[in-house]
């Protein structure tokens, strides 16, 4: 033991002498040399894994759901906003004042969200079994549309500029309290695209005027121009207005199905705002419980099972009503019967949760079956009883019909 201790002390002295030698040697002898990757290259590689399309909107929707949001909205703002250099962070920011996609949810950013979104490819959701999306990774699909992403949440304004060519001083990002900085007075053009509007249909951030906090989070993705795409090291994608509108239409058509298995979001709205024209509502889709059991109670039930240690078995069946409103069309309504299953083990000795746990996974399964008509509450309760009764029998749960599994 004494010899081992003497050897460790000798090794420590040798290491210290080498460090001193490196410090004395100067740049001629020792050159800093390490592996690195440009941020723009990293983002470009991430986009290779996230193809453009409505999947980008789904990423934002999943992030909103994980954040606990109840409302989610997409707006295609086709206006050209004023770009007075004296009222922007820099003259170069004026080139990003054109048409943009705006993505809203009514949840606020937490300190953990700020930490996650500032680290490319690292998510604070990894160890949270109640969350699916990865804010640090999936969020970056926004760069399919733009090179400069900005968002407002509560009293904070954040701007990301990975090229470092639009923000002052070559910055690649900044964050500030826009209320304390009085941006609505001194840098009005910079925050104006985020402000609410009075005309047209109701939008969740209608009353936001920049002088008080925003009740939620609003992202702005100004569309990349042809000239900007040629210079971009992130992506060469250029989306014209027709392509963006088509993506919004496709998303609106799928919104009802998306609401089926979300844990928190209950409303999806999609708008188009054209210059000098009334705001157009593409769709408003809502989810509500069809048997008098509130969705909030169902959320609490799920959360209780998820956070218990060890995880408890959760089986939950309930009807869900999906209502879709579109302009110039009758309101449509579809009733669904949902069944959730979350981890835990049951009296029948189901080994699936144990296998999942061994793989570091959590078992979370849901299935939804559309009901043919809009039944009365009594009929819905009968359906629930039949569903639960059949699921416990061998070969049960095989009532005919078309369903969706997740």
Short mmCIF file of C-alpha atoms in Angstrom, two decimals:
data_model
loop_
_atom_site.label_atom_id
_atom_site.label_comp_id
_atom_site.label_asym_id
_atom_site.label_seq_id
_atom_site.Cartn_x
_atom_site.Cartn_y
_atom_site.Cartn_z
CA UNK A 1 0.00 0.00 0.00
CA UNK A 2 2.87 2.35 0.81
CA UNK A 3 4.50 1.63 -2.57
CA UNK A 4 1.17 2.20 -4.36
CA UNK A 5 0.75 5.52 -2.59
CA UNK A 6 4.29 6.57 -3.52
CA UNK A 7 3.63 5.64 -7.17
CA UNK A 8 0.43 7.73 -7.28
CA UNK A 9 2.30 10.69 -5.82
CA UNK A 10 5.07 10.28 -8.43
CA UNK A 11 2.51 10.13 -11.28
CA UNK A 12 0.85 13.27 -9.95
CA UNK A 13 4.18 15.13 -9.87
CA UNK A 14 4.99 14.05 -13.45
CA UNK A 15 1.57 15.22 -14.65
CA UNK A 16 2.00 18.59 -12.90
CA UNK A 17 5.48 19.03 -14.43
CA UNK A 18 4.07 18.32 -17.91
CA UNK A 19 1.33 20.93 -17.37
CA UNK A 20 3.92 23.50 -16.33
CA UNK A 21 6.06 22.58 -19.34
CA UNK A 22 3.07 23.13 -21.67
CA UNK A 23 2.37 26.52 -20.10
CA UNK A 24 6.02 27.60 -20.47
CA UNK A 25 6.40 26.25 -23.99
CA UNK A 26 4.35 28.93 -25.74
CA UNK A 27 2.37 28.70 -28.95
CA UNK A 28 5.40 27.48 -30.92
CA UNK A 29 5.41 24.13 -29.14
CA UNK A 30 1.79 23.57 -28.21
CA UNK A 31 -1.13 24.23 -30.55
CA UNK A 32 -4.75 23.95 -29.48
CA UNK A 33 -6.22 21.24 -31.67
CA UNK A 34 -9.61 19.55 -31.18
CA UNK A 35 -12.66 18.33 -33.06
CA UNK A 36 -15.50 20.74 -33.60
CA UNK A 37 -18.60 21.25 -35.70
CA UNK A 38 -20.18 24.48 -36.92
CA UNK A 39 -23.68 25.09 -35.61
CA UNK A 40 -25.01 25.56 -39.13
CA UNK A 41 -23.55 22.18 -40.16
CA UNK A 42 -25.10 20.50 -37.14
CA UNK A 43 -28.52 21.98 -37.96
CA UNK A 44 -28.18 20.97 -41.61
CA UNK A 45 -27.52 17.37 -40.55
CA UNK A 46 -30.51 17.37 -38.18
CA UNK A 47 -32.79 18.53 -41.00
CA UNK A 48 -31.75 15.46 -42.98
CA UNK A 49 -33.58 13.40 -40.32
CA UNK A 50 -36.71 15.58 -40.37
CA UNK A 51 -38.14 15.87 -43.91
CA UNK A 52 -40.16 19.01 -44.66
CA UNK A 53 -43.92 18.83 -44.57
CA UNK A 54 -46.68 18.75 -41.96
CA UNK A 55 -44.38 16.67 -39.76
CA UNK A 56 -42.81 20.00 -38.76
CA UNK A 57 -46.14 21.18 -37.36
CA UNK A 58 -46.56 17.85 -35.58
CA UNK A 59 -43.23 18.40 -33.82
CA UNK A 60 -44.45 21.77 -32.51
CA UNK A 61 -47.77 20.21 -31.51
CA UNK A 62 -46.07 17.42 -29.56
CA UNK A 63 -43.81 19.93 -27.81
CA UNK A 64 -46.87 21.99 -26.87
CA UNK A 65 -48.61 18.90 -25.51
CA UNK A 66 -45.56 17.94 -23.46
CA UNK A 67 -45.48 21.48 -22.06
CA UNK A 68 -49.04 21.05 -20.79
CA UNK A 69 -50.71 23.41 -23.29
CA UNK A 70 -54.47 23.25 -23.85
CA UNK A 71 -54.54 25.39 -27.01
CA UNK A 72 -52.40 25.20 -30.15
CA UNK A 73 -52.59 27.49 -33.18
CA UNK A 74 -50.88 27.98 -36.54
CA UNK A 75 -51.01 31.27 -38.40
CA UNK A 76 -49.61 31.98 -41.84
CA UNK A 77 -48.94 35.70 -41.63
CA UNK A 78 -48.43 36.90 -45.21
CA UNK A 79 -47.92 40.55 -44.29
CA UNK A 80 -44.73 42.50 -44.94
CA UNK A 81 -43.94 44.25 -41.66
CA UNK A 82 -42.16 47.59 -41.46
CA UNK A 83 -38.38 47.36 -41.29
CA UNK A 84 -37.09 50.70 -40.03
CA UNK A 85 -33.44 49.95 -39.12
CA UNK A 86 -33.64 52.28 -36.12
CA UNK A 87 -36.50 50.23 -34.69
CA UNK A 88 -34.89 46.81 -35.18
CA UNK A 89 -32.00 45.08 -33.44
CA UNK A 90 -29.95 45.68 -36.59
CA UNK A 91 -30.53 46.70 -40.23
CA UNK A 92 -29.96 43.09 -41.33
CA UNK A 93 -32.96 41.96 -39.30
CA UNK A 94 -35.12 43.88 -41.77
CA UNK A 95 -34.79 41.07 -44.30
CA UNK A 96 -36.75 38.79 -41.93
CA UNK A 97 -39.82 41.02 -41.60
CA UNK A 98 -41.73 39.35 -44.44
CA UNK A 99 -44.27 36.51 -44.55
CA UNK A 100 -43.89 34.05 -41.68
CA UNK A 101 -45.37 31.01 -40.03
CA UNK A 102 -46.41 31.68 -36.45
CA UNK A 103 -46.89 28.82 -33.99
CA UNK A 104 -48.68 29.42 -30.68
CA UNK A 105 -49.45 27.40 -27.57
CA UNK A 106 -50.79 28.62 -24.24
CA UNK A 107 -48.01 27.11 -22.08
CA UNK A 108 -45.10 29.17 -20.77
CA UNK A 109 -41.42 28.33 -21.08
CA UNK A 110 -39.76 27.00 -17.93
CA UNK A 111 -36.09 27.37 -17.01
CA UNK A 112 -35.64 23.79 -18.16
CA UNK A 113 -37.20 24.61 -21.54
CA UNK A 114 -34.79 27.50 -22.05
CA UNK A 115 -31.91 25.20 -21.17
CA UNK A 116 -33.06 22.47 -23.57
CA UNK A 117 -33.76 24.71 -26.54
CA UNK A 118 -30.36 26.38 -26.26
CA UNK A 119 -28.53 23.04 -26.58
CA UNK A 120 -28.83 21.50 -30.02
CA UNK A 121 -29.69 17.82 -29.85
CA UNK A 122 -30.02 17.69 -26.07
CA UNK A 123 -33.45 17.52 -24.49
CA UNK A 124 -34.58 18.02 -20.93
CA UNK A 125 -37.42 15.56 -21.62
CA UNK A 126 -35.21 12.49 -21.84
CA UNK A 127 -35.78 11.45 -18.22
CA UNK A 128 -39.42 12.56 -18.03
CA UNK A 129 -41.57 9.51 -18.72
CA UNK A 130 -44.66 11.68 -19.18
CA UNK A 131 -43.21 13.41 -22.22
CA UNK A 132 -42.63 12.19 -25.76
CA UNK A 133 -41.15 15.08 -27.75
CA UNK A 134 -37.62 16.40 -27.47
CA UNK A 135 -37.57 20.21 -27.39
CA UNK A 136 -33.83 20.37 -28.04
CA UNK A 137 -33.97 18.24 -31.20
CA UNK A 138 -37.38 18.27 -32.87
CA UNK A 139 -37.65 22.04 -32.49
CA UNK A 140 -34.81 22.47 -34.96
CA UNK A 141 -37.03 21.29 -37.82
CA UNK A 142 -38.14 24.96 -37.83
CA UNK A 143 -34.98 25.70 -39.82
CA UNK A 144 -36.56 24.05 -42.84
CA UNK A 145 -38.45 27.33 -43.24
CA UNK A 146 -36.02 29.96 -42.02
CA UNK A 147 -32.51 30.86 -40.90
CA UNK A 148 -33.70 33.11 -38.06
CA UNK A 149 -36.14 31.77 -35.45
CA UNK A 150 -37.63 34.02 -32.79
CA UNK A 151 -40.22 33.54 -30.08
CA UNK A 152 -41.94 35.34 -27.23
CA UNK A 153 -42.95 33.66 -23.98
CA UNK A 154 -44.20 35.53 -20.90
CA UNK A 155 -41.89 38.62 -20.76
CA UNK A 156 -39.02 37.08 -22.75
CA UNK A 157 -38.04 37.57 -26.39
CA UNK A 158 -35.55 35.11 -27.91
CA UNK A 159 -33.89 35.30 -31.34
CA UNK A 160 -31.69 32.56 -32.82
CA UNK A 161 -29.37 33.45 -35.71
CA UNK A 162 -27.06 30.43 -36.26
CA UNK A 163 -25.15 32.17 -39.07
CA UNK A 164 -24.42 35.20 -36.89
CA UNK A 165 -25.14 37.54 -39.80
CA UNK A 166 -28.40 39.25 -38.81
CA UNK A 167 -28.07 40.10 -35.13
CA UNK A 168 -25.70 42.90 -34.07
CA UNK A 169 -22.10 42.08 -33.25
CA UNK A 170 -22.17 38.70 -34.99
CA UNK A 171 -24.28 37.22 -32.21
CA UNK A 172 -25.86 33.86 -32.91
CA UNK A 173 -28.69 34.48 -30.47
CA UNK A 174 -30.02 36.76 -27.78
CA UNK A 175 -32.64 36.80 -25.05
CA UNK A 176 -34.12 39.80 -23.29
CA UNK A 177 -36.99 40.98 -21.13
CA UNK A 178 -38.92 42.96 -23.73
CA UNK A 179 -41.04 44.72 -21.09
CA UNK A 180 -38.07 46.08 -19.11
CA UNK A 181 -36.30 46.95 -22.37
CA UNK A 182 -39.47 48.74 -23.55
CA UNK A 183 -39.05 47.21 -27.00
CA UNK A 184 -42.56 48.25 -28.02
CA UNK A 185 -41.28 51.84 -27.73
CA UNK A 186 -37.61 51.72 -28.74
CA UNK A 187 -37.56 48.66 -31.08
CA UNK A 188 -41.19 48.54 -32.09
CA UNK A 189 -40.68 46.96 -35.52
CA UNK A 190 -38.82 44.06 -33.91
CA UNK A 191 -41.74 43.00 -31.72
CA UNK A 192 -44.63 44.22 -33.87
CA UNK A 193 -45.04 40.93 -35.82
CA UNK A 194 -45.89 39.21 -32.51
CA UNK A 195 -48.65 41.59 -31.47
CA UNK A 196 -52.30 40.53 -31.47
CA UNK A 197 -54.95 41.99 -33.71
CA UNK A 198 -58.52 43.13 -33.15
CA UNK A 199 -60.14 42.45 -36.51
CA UNK A 200 -61.32 39.06 -37.67
CA UNK A 201 -61.77 35.90 -35.61
CA UNK A 202 -60.54 35.43 -32.08
CA UNK A 203 -56.94 34.31 -31.65
CA UNK A 204 -55.53 33.26 -28.27
CA UNK A 205 -53.00 36.12 -28.14
CA UNK A 206 -55.46 38.75 -29.38
CA UNK A 207 -54.82 41.13 -26.45
CA UNK A 208 -51.02 40.94 -26.50
CA UNK A 209 -49.69 44.49 -27.01
CA UNK A 210 -46.03 44.11 -26.03
CA UNK A 211 -46.39 46.18 -22.87
CA UNK A 212 -47.29 43.20 -20.71
CA UNK A 213 -46.40 39.50 -20.75
CA UNK A 214 -47.75 37.05 -23.31
CA UNK A 215 -49.97 34.36 -21.87
CA UNK A 216 -48.29 31.52 -23.72
CA UNK A 217 -45.50 31.02 -26.25
CA UNK A 218 -45.46 32.33 -29.82
CA UNK A 219 -42.82 31.26 -32.36
CA UNK A 220 -42.19 33.18 -35.56
CA UNK A 221 -40.55 31.53 -38.59
CA UNK A 222 -40.06 34.08 -41.40
CA UNK A 223 -39.90 32.31 -44.74
CA UNK A 224 -36.50 32.08 -46.38
CA UNK A 225 -36.21 33.96 -49.69
CA UNK A 226 -34.43 32.67 -52.79
CA UNK A 227 -31.45 34.97 -52.16
CA UNK A 228 -31.25 33.91 -48.52
CA UNK A 229 -31.44 30.24 -49.48
CA UNK A 230 -28.46 30.60 -51.81
CA UNK A 231 -26.36 31.90 -48.91
CA UNK A 232 -27.69 29.54 -46.25
CA UNK A 233 -25.47 26.82 -44.83
CA UNK A 234 -28.47 25.30 -43.04
CA UNK A 235 -30.96 24.58 -45.82
CA UNK A 236 -31.75 25.57 -49.39
CA UNK A 237 -35.51 25.16 -48.98
CA UNK A 238 -37.72 27.96 -50.30
CA UNK A 239 -41.46 27.65 -49.70
CA UNK A 240 -43.85 29.86 -51.64
CA UNK A 241 -47.21 30.91 -50.24
CA UNK A 242 -49.14 28.26 -52.15
CA UNK A 243 -47.00 25.47 -50.71
CA UNK A 244 -47.39 26.75 -47.16
CA UNK A 245 -51.17 27.03 -47.51
CA UNK A 246 -51.32 23.48 -48.86
CA UNK A 247 -49.36 22.19 -45.84
CA UNK A 248 -51.76 24.01 -43.50
CA UNK A 249 -54.74 22.45 -45.29
CA UNK A 250 -53.22 18.98 -44.94
CA UNK A 251 -52.51 19.61 -41.27
CA UNK A 252 -56.06 20.83 -40.64
CA UNK A 253 -57.47 17.67 -42.24
CA UNK A 254 -55.38 15.49 -39.92
CA UNK A 255 -55.86 17.61 -36.78
CA UNK A 256 -58.83 15.60 -35.50
CA UNK A 257 -56.85 12.36 -35.51
CA UNK A 258 -53.93 14.07 -33.79
CA UNK A 259 -56.11 15.19 -30.89
CA UNK A 260 -57.14 11.62 -30.14
CA UNK A 261 -53.95 10.63 -28.35
CA UNK A 262 -52.61 13.92 -27.03
CA UNK A 263 -52.43 14.21 -23.26
CA UNK A 264 -53.19 17.92 -22.85
CA UNK A 265 -54.02 19.83 -26.03
CA UNK A 266 -57.77 20.16 -26.55
CA UNK A 267 -57.97 22.74 -29.33
CA UNK A 268 -56.15 23.26 -32.64
CA UNK A 269 -56.79 26.40 -34.70
CA UNK A 270 -55.36 27.31 -38.11
CA UNK A 271 -55.49 30.80 -39.63
CA UNK A 272 -54.26 32.70 -42.67
CA UNK A 273 -53.69 36.44 -42.43
CA UNK A 274 -53.31 38.17 -45.77
CA UNK A 275 -52.47 41.85 -46.28
CA UNK A 276 -55.52 44.13 -46.29
CA UNK A 277 -57.96 41.22 -46.11
CA UNK A 278 -59.99 39.65 -43.31
CA UNK A 279 -58.34 36.86 -41.38
CA UNK A 280 -59.31 33.47 -42.79
CA UNK A 281 -59.98 30.51 -40.51
CA UNK A 282 -58.94 27.26 -42.16
CA UNK A 283 -60.13 25.08 -39.29
CA UNK A 284 -60.83 24.91 -35.59
CA UNK A 285 -60.77 21.43 -34.10
CA UNK A 286 -61.70 20.69 -30.47
CA UNK A 287 -61.77 17.60 -28.27
CA UNK A 288 -64.19 17.09 -25.39
CA UNK A 289 -65.26 14.22 -23.20
CA UNK A 290 -68.52 12.63 -24.25
CA UNK A 291 -69.66 11.05 -20.99
CA UNK A 292 -69.54 13.87 -18.47
CA UNK A 293 -66.07 12.91 -17.20
CA UNK A 294 -63.86 15.93 -17.67
CA UNK A 295 -60.60 15.62 -19.57
CA UNK A 296 -58.88 17.25 -16.59
CA UNK A 297 -59.91 14.33 -14.36
CA UNK A 298 -58.57 11.88 -16.94
CA UNK A 299 -55.27 13.78 -17.06
CA UNK A 300 -54.96 13.64 -13.28
CA UNK A 301 -55.64 9.91 -13.33
CA UNK A 302 -52.93 9.29 -15.92
CA UNK A 303 -50.42 11.52 -14.14
CA UNK A 304 -51.02 9.73 -10.83
CA UNK A 305 -50.25 6.37 -12.42
CA UNK A 306 -47.22 7.68 -14.30
CA UNK A 307 -45.53 9.29 -11.30
CA UNK A 308 -46.12 6.42 -8.85
CA UNK A 309 -43.11 4.31 -7.93
CA UNK A 310 -43.25 1.59 -9.06
CA UNK A 311 -45.59 2.61 -11.89
CA UNK A 312 -49.15 1.43 -11.33
CA UNK A 313 -51.24 -0.24 -13.97
CA UNK A 314 -53.61 2.23 -15.53
CA UNK A 315 -56.52 1.17 -17.69
CA UNK A 316 -58.82 3.94 -18.71
CA UNK A 317 -61.70 3.89 -21.21
CA UNK A 318 -63.70 6.94 -22.16
CA UNK A 319 -65.58 8.50 -25.08
CA UNK A 320 -64.14 11.52 -26.87
CA UNK A 321 -65.94 13.94 -29.13
CA UNK A 322 -63.92 15.57 -31.94
CA UNK A 323 -65.60 18.62 -33.45
CA UNK A 324 -64.31 20.35 -36.59
CA UNK A 325 -65.37 23.79 -37.79
CA UNK A 326 -64.47 24.94 -41.30
CA UNK A 327 -65.56 28.03 -43.25
CA UNK A 328 -68.59 27.57 -45.52
CA UNK A 329 -69.08 23.99 -44.31
CA UNK A 330 -71.35 22.48 -41.66
CA UNK A 331 -69.67 21.71 -38.36
CA UNK A 332 -68.71 18.03 -38.28
CA UNK A 333 -68.60 15.84 -35.20
CA UNK A 334 -67.14 12.39 -34.62
CA UNK A 335 -67.49 10.27 -31.50
CA UNK A 336 -64.62 7.97 -30.52
CA UNK A 337 -64.14 5.36 -27.85
CA UNK A 338 -60.61 5.39 -26.39
CA UNK A 339 -58.79 2.91 -24.22
CA UNK A 340 -55.46 3.76 -22.52
CA UNK A 341 -52.96 1.41 -20.94
CA UNK A 342 -49.93 2.63 -18.99
CA UNK A 343 -47.13 0.40 -17.60
CA UNK A 344 -47.64 -1.52 -14.36
CA UNK A 345 -48.47 -5.22 -14.11
CA UNK A 346 -51.87 -6.82 -13.75
CA UNK A 347 -53.28 -9.88 -12.03
CA UNK A 348 -52.97 -11.90 -15.23
CA UNK A 349 -49.18 -11.66 -15.04
CA UNK A 350 -48.71 -9.58 -18.18
CA UNK A 351 -44.96 -9.52 -18.77
CA UNK A 352 -44.93 -6.76 -21.39
CA UNK A 353 -44.22 -3.97 -18.87
CA UNK A 354 -41.28 -5.92 -17.43
CA UNK A 355 -39.82 -6.45 -20.89
CA UNK A 356 -40.27 -2.74 -21.66
CA UNK A 357 -38.62 -1.74 -18.38
CA UNK A 358 -35.68 -3.99 -19.17
CA UNK A 359 -35.18 -2.05 -22.39
CA UNK A 360 -35.38 1.26 -20.57
CA UNK A 361 -38.81 1.97 -22.03
CA UNK A 362 -42.23 2.74 -20.64
CA UNK A 363 -45.28 0.91 -21.94
CA UNK A 364 -47.88 3.42 -23.05
CA UNK A 365 -50.54 2.13 -25.43
CA UNK A 366 -53.84 3.56 -26.62
CA UNK A 367 -56.43 2.52 -29.16
CA UNK A 368 -59.35 4.51 -30.54
CA UNK A 369 -62.42 3.20 -32.33
CA UNK A 370 -64.87 5.51 -34.10
CA UNK A 371 -68.50 5.18 -33.05
CA UNK A 372 -70.91 5.18 -36.01
CA UNK A 373 -73.35 7.74 -34.63
CA UNK A 374 -73.48 10.41 -31.95
CA UNK A 375 -75.10 8.30 -29.22
CA UNK A 376 -76.80 9.44 -26.07
CA UNK A 377 -74.87 9.44 -22.75
CA UNK A 378 -76.62 6.19 -21.75
CA UNK A 379 -75.52 4.50 -24.97
CA UNK A 380 -71.99 5.74 -24.41
CA UNK A 381 -71.94 4.20 -20.95
CA UNK A 382 -73.20 0.93 -22.44
CA UNK A 383 -70.34 1.07 -24.94
CA UNK A 384 -67.85 1.60 -22.15
CA UNK A 385 -69.23 -1.33 -20.17
CA UNK A 386 -69.14 -3.56 -23.24
CA UNK A 387 -65.60 -2.47 -24.08
CA UNK A 388 -64.34 -3.22 -20.56
CA UNK A 389 -66.25 -6.52 -20.44
CA UNK A 390 -64.93 -7.73 -23.78
CA UNK A 391 -61.32 -6.72 -23.04
CA UNK A 392 -61.17 -9.16 -20.12
CA UNK A 393 -62.25 -12.16 -22.18
CA UNK A 394 -60.15 -14.35 -24.40
CA UNK A 395 -60.45 -12.95 -27.89
CA UNK A 396 -62.36 -9.99 -26.45
CA UNK A 397 -62.21 -6.44 -27.70
CA UNK A 398 -62.70 -7.62 -31.28
CA UNK A 399 -65.91 -5.76 -31.99
CA UNK A 400 -65.91 -4.91 -35.67
CA UNK A 401 -65.03 -1.51 -36.99
CA UNK A 402 -62.13 0.66 -37.98
CA UNK A 403 -59.76 1.93 -35.26
CA UNK A 404 -56.49 3.77 -34.79
CA UNK A 405 -53.66 2.49 -32.64
CA UNK A 406 -50.82 4.51 -31.09
#
